[in-house]
mmCIF file of C-alpha atoms in Angstrom:
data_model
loop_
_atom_site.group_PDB
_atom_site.id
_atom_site.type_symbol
_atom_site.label_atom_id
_atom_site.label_comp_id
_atom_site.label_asym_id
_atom_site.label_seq_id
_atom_site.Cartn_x
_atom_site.Cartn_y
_atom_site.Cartn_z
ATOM 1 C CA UNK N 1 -18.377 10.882 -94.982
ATOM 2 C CA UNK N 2 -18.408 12.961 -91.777
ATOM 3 C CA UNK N 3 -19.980 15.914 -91.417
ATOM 4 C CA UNK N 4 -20.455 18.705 -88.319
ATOM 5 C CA UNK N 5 -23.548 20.703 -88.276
ATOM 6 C CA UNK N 6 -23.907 23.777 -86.258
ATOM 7 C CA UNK N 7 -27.207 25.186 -86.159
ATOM 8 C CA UNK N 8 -27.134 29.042 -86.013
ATOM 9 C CA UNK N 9 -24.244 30.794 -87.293
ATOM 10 C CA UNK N 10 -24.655 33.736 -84.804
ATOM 11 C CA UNK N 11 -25.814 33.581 -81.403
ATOM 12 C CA UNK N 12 -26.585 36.364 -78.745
ATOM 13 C CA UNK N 13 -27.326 35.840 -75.414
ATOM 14 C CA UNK N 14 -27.668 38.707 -72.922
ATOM 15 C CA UNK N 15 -24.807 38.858 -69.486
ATOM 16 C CA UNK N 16 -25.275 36.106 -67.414
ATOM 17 C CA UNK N 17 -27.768 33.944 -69.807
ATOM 18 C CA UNK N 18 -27.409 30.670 -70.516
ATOM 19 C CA UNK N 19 -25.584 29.951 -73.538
ATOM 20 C CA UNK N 20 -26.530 26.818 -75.415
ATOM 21 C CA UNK N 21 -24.716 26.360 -78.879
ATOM 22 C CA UNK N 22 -25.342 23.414 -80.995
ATOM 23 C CA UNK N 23 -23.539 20.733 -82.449
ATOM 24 C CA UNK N 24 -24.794 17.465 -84.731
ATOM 25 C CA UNK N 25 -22.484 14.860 -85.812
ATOM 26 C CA UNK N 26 -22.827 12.415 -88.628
ATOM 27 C CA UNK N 27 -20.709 9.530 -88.601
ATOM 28 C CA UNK N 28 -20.881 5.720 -88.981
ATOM 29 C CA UNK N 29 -19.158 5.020 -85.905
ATOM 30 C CA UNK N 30 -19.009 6.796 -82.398
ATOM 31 C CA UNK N 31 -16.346 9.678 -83.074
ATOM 32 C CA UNK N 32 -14.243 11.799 -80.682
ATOM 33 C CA UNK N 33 -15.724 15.088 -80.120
ATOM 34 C CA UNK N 34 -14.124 18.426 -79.628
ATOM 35 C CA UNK N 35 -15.124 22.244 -79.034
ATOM 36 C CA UNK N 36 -12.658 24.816 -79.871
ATOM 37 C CA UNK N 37 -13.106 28.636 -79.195
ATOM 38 C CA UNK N 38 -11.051 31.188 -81.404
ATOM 39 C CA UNK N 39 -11.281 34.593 -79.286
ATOM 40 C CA UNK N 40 -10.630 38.158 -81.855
ATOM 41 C CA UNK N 41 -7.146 37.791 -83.373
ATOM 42 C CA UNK N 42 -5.977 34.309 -81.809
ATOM 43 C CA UNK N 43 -5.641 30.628 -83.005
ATOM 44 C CA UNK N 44 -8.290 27.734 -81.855
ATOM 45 C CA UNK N 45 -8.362 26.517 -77.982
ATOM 46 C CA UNK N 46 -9.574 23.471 -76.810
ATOM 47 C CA UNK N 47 -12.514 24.082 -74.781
ATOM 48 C CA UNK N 48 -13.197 20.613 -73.720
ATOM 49 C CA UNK N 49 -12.853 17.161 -75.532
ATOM 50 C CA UNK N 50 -15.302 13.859 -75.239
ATOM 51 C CA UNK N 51 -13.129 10.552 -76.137
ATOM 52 C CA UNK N 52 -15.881 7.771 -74.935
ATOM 53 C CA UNK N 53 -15.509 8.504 -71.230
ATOM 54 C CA UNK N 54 -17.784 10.439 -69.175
ATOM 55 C CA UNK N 55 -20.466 11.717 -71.609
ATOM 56 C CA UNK N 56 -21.037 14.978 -69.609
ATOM 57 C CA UNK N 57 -17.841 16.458 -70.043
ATOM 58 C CA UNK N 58 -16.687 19.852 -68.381
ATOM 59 C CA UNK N 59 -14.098 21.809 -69.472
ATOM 60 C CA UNK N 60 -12.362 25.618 -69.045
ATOM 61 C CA UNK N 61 -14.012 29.008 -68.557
ATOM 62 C CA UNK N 62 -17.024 27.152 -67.501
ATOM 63 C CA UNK N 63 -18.031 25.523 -70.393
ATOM 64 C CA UNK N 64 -19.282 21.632 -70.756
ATOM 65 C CA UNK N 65 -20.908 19.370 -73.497
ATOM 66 C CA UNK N 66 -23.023 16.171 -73.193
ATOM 67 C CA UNK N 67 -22.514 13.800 -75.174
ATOM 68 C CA UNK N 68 -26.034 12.109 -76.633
ATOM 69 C CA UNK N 69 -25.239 9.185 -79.229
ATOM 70 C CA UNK N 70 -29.459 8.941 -79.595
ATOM 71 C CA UNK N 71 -29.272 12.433 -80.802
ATOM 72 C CA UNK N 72 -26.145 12.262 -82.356
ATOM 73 C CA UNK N 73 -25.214 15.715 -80.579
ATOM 74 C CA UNK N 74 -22.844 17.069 -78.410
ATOM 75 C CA UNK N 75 -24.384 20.715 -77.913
ATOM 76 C CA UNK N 76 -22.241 23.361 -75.525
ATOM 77 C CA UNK N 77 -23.309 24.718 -72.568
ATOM 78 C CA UNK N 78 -22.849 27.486 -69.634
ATOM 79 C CA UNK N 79 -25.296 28.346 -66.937
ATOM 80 C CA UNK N 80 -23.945 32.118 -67.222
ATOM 81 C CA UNK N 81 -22.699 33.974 -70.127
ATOM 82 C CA UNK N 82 -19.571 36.250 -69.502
ATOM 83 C CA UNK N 83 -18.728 39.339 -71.767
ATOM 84 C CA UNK N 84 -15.474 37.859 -72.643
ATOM 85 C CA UNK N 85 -17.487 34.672 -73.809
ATOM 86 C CA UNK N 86 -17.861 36.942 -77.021
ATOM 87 C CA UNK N 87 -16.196 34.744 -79.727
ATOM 88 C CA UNK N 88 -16.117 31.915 -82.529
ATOM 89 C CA UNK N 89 -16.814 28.882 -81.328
ATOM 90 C CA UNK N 90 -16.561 25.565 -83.529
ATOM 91 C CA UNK N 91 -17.254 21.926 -82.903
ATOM 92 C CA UNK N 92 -15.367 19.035 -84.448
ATOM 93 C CA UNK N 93 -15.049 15.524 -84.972
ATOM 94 C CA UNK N 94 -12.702 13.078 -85.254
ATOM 95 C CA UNK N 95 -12.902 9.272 -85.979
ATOM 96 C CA UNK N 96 -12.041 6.813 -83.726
ATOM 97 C CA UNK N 97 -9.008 5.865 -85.917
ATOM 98 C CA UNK N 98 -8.594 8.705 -87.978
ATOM 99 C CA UNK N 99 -6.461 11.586 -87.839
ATOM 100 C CA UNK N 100 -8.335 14.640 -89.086
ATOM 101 C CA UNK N 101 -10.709 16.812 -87.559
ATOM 102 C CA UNK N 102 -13.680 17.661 -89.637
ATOM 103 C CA UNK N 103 -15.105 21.094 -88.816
ATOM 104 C CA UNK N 104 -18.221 22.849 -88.251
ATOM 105 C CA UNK N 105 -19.140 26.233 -89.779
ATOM 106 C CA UNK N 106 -18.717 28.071 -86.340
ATOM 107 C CA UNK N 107 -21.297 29.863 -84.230
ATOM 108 C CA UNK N 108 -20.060 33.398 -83.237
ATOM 109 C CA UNK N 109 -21.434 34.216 -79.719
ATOM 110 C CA UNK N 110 -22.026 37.531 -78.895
ATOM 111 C CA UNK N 111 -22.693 38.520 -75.122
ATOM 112 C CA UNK N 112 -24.989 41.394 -74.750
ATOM 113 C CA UNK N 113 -24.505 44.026 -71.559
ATOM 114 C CA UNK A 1 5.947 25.703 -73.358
ATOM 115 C CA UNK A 2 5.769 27.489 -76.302
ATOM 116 C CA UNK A 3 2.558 26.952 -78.410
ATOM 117 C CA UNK A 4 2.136 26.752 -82.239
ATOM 118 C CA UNK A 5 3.660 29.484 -83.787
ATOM 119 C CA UNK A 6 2.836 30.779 -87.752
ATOM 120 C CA UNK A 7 4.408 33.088 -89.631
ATOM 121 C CA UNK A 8 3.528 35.217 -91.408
ATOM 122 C CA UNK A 9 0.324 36.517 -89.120
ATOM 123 C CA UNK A 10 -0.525 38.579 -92.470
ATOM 124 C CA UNK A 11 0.138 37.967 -96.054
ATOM 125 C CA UNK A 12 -1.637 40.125 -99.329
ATOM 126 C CA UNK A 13 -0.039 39.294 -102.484
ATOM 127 C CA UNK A 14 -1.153 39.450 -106.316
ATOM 128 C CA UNK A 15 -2.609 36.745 -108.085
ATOM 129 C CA UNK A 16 0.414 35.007 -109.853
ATOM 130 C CA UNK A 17 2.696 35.321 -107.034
ATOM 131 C CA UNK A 18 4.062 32.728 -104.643
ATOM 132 C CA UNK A 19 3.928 32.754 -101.121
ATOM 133 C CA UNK A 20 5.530 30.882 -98.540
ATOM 134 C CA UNK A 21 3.743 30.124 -94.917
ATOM 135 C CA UNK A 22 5.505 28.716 -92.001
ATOM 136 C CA UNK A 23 4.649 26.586 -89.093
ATOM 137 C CA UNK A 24 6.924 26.103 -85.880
ATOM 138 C CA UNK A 25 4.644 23.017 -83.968
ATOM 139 C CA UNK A 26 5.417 22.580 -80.395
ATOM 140 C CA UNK A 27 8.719 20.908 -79.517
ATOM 141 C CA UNK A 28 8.251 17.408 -79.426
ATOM 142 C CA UNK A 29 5.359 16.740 -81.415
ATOM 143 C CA UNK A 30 5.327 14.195 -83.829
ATOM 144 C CA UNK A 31 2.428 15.134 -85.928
ATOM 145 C CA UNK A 32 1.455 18.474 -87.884
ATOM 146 C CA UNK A 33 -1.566 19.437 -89.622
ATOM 147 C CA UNK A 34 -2.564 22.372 -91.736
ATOM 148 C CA UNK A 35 -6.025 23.409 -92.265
ATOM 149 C CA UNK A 36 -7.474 26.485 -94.097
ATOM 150 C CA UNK A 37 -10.450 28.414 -93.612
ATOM 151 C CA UNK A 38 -12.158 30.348 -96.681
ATOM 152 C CA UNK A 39 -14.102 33.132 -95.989
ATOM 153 C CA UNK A 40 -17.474 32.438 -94.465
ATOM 154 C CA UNK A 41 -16.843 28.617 -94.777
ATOM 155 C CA UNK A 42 -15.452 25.894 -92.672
ATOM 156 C CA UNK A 43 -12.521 25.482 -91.663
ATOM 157 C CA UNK A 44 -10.934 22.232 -93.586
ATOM 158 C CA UNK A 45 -8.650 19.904 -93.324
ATOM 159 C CA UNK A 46 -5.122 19.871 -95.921
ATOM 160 C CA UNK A 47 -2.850 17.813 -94.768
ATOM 161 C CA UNK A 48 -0.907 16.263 -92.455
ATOM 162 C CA UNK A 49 2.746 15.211 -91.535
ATOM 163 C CA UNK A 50 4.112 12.296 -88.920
ATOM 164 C CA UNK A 51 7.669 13.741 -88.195
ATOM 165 C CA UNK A 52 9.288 14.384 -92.345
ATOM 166 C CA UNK A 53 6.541 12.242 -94.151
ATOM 167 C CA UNK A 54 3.285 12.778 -95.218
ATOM 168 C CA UNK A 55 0.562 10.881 -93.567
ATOM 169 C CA UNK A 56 -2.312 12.260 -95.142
ATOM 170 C CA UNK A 57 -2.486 14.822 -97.941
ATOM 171 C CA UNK A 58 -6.381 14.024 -99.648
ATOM 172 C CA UNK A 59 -7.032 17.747 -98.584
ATOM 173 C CA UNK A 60 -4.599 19.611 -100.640
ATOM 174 C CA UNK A 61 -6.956 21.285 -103.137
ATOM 175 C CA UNK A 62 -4.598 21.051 -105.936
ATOM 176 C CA UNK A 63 -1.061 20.929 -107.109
ATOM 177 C CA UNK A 64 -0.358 24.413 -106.611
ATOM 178 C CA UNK A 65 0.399 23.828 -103.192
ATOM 179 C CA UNK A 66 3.281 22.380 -101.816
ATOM 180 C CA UNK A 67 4.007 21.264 -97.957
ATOM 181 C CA UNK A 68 7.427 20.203 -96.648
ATOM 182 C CA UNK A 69 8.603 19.399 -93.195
ATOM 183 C CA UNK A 70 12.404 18.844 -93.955
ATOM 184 C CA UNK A 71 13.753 17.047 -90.679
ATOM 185 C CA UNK A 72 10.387 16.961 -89.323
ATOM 186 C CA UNK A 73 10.453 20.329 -87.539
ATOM 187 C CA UNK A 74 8.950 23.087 -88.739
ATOM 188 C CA UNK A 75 6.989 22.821 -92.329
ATOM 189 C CA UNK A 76 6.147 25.192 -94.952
ATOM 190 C CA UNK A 77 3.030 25.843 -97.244
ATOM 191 C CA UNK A 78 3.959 27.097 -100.464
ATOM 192 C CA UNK A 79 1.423 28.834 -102.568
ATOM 193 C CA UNK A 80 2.456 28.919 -106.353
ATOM 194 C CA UNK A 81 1.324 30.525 -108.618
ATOM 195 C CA UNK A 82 -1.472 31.946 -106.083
ATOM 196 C CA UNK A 83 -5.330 32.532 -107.218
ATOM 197 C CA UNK A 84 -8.126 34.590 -105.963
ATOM 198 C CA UNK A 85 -9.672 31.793 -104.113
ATOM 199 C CA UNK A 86 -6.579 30.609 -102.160
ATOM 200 C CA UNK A 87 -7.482 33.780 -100.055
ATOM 201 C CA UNK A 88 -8.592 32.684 -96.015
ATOM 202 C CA UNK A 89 -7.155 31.690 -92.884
ATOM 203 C CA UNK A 90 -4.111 28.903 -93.213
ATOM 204 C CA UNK A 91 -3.970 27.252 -89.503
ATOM 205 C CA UNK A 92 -1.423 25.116 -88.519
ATOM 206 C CA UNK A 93 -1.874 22.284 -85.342
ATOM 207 C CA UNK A 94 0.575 19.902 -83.794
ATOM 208 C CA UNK A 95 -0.198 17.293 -81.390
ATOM 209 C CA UNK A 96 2.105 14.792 -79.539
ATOM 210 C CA UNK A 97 0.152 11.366 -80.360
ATOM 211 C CA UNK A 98 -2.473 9.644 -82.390
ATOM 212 C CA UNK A 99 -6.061 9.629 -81.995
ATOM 213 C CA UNK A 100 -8.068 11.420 -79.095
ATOM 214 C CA UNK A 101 -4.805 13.388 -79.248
ATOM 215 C CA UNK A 102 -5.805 17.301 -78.347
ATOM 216 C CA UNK A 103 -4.405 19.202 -81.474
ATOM 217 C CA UNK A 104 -2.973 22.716 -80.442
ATOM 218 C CA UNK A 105 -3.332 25.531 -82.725
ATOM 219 C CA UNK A 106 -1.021 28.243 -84.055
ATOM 220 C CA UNK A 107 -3.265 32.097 -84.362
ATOM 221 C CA UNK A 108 -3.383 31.394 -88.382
ATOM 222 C CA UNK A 109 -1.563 33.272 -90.983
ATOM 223 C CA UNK A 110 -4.509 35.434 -92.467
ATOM 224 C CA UNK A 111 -3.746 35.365 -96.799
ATOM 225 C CA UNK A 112 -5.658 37.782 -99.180
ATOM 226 C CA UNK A 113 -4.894 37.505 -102.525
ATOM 227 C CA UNK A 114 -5.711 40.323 -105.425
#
């Protein structure tokens, strides 16, 4: 079975830190990948997606992920933290032929002035 | 485009009672998915419709709950009788196509039960 580790459940980075949140993957075959942000009171955006192209993938507000099959990871990053960076933030995968995501626990980021 | 749309946003109801969620996916998309989030766990998967049918429902936790899509527009998740632990977040996600697919979200419909 598939599973989606986060490690840390909160995060806090000071204004214009790097923010680095993690995200482990176990799965018998190479998986799609997928970060989704939920911001205070709304549903789950798509950050940025990996589908077996590029493995450094980029995607909005600044955000991008590198794929690393060795390391069976696909940690988030951005070079600068913003204040309204402050949110939930969970990774997910998806087999190749499958349908269903299979969720991490979340990491809540919080930005610090 | 309109997104994902859920309704109710809030729901608090007794334990016993029935309640009724809806999901409006965006227009066009084939495939719907609900997923629930318990408090302080992840968020998992319940099922999901192609158009009217039911692709995949190994994530319903029991037969308590009952999903329809009638004409393979909108669907509802009904909750009956509803328990303590059906409390959480109830999303609901379309997406046009299979696979790498990007699933879009509704906000949730937030369910406390007393």
């Amino acid at each position: 079975a598939q599973s989606v580790t986060q490690l840390g459940s909160h995060v806090s980075v000071s204004e214009g830190a790097l923010v680095l949140l993690r995200c482990n993957y176990s799965s018998s075959v190479p998986p799609y990948l997928f970060w989704y942000v939920q911001y205070p009171n709304q549903g789950l955006q798509l950050l940025l997606k990996y589908t077996s192209a590029a493995t450094l993938v980029k995607g909005i507000n600044g955000f991008e992920a590198e794929f690393k099959k060795s390391e069976t990871s696909f940690h988030l990053t951005k070079p600068s933290a913003h204040m309204s960076d402050a949110a939930e933030y969970f990774c997910a995968v998806r087999l190749l032929y499958g349908q269903n995501f299979v969720f991490g626990p979340g990491t809540r980021l919080s930005v610090l002035p | 485009e309109a997104g994902v749309t859920q309704f109710p946003s809030h729901s608090v109801i007794e334990k016993g009672q029935t309640v009724t969620l809806r999901c409006d996916p965006i227009s066009g998309h084939d495939n719907l998915y609900w997923y629930r989030r318990v408090m302080g766990k992840e968020i998992k998967f319940l099922l999901h419709f192609v158009k009217e049918s039911k692709q995949d429902e190994s994530g319903m936790p029991n037969n308590r709950f009952l999903a329809e899509r009638t004409g393979g527009t909108y669907s509802t998740l009904k909750v009956q009788p509803a328990e303590l632990e059906d409390s959480g977040v109830y999303f609901c996600a379309s997406s046009r196509g299979q696979n790498q697919e990007t699933q879009y979200f509704g906000p949730g419909t937030r369910l406390l039960v007393l």
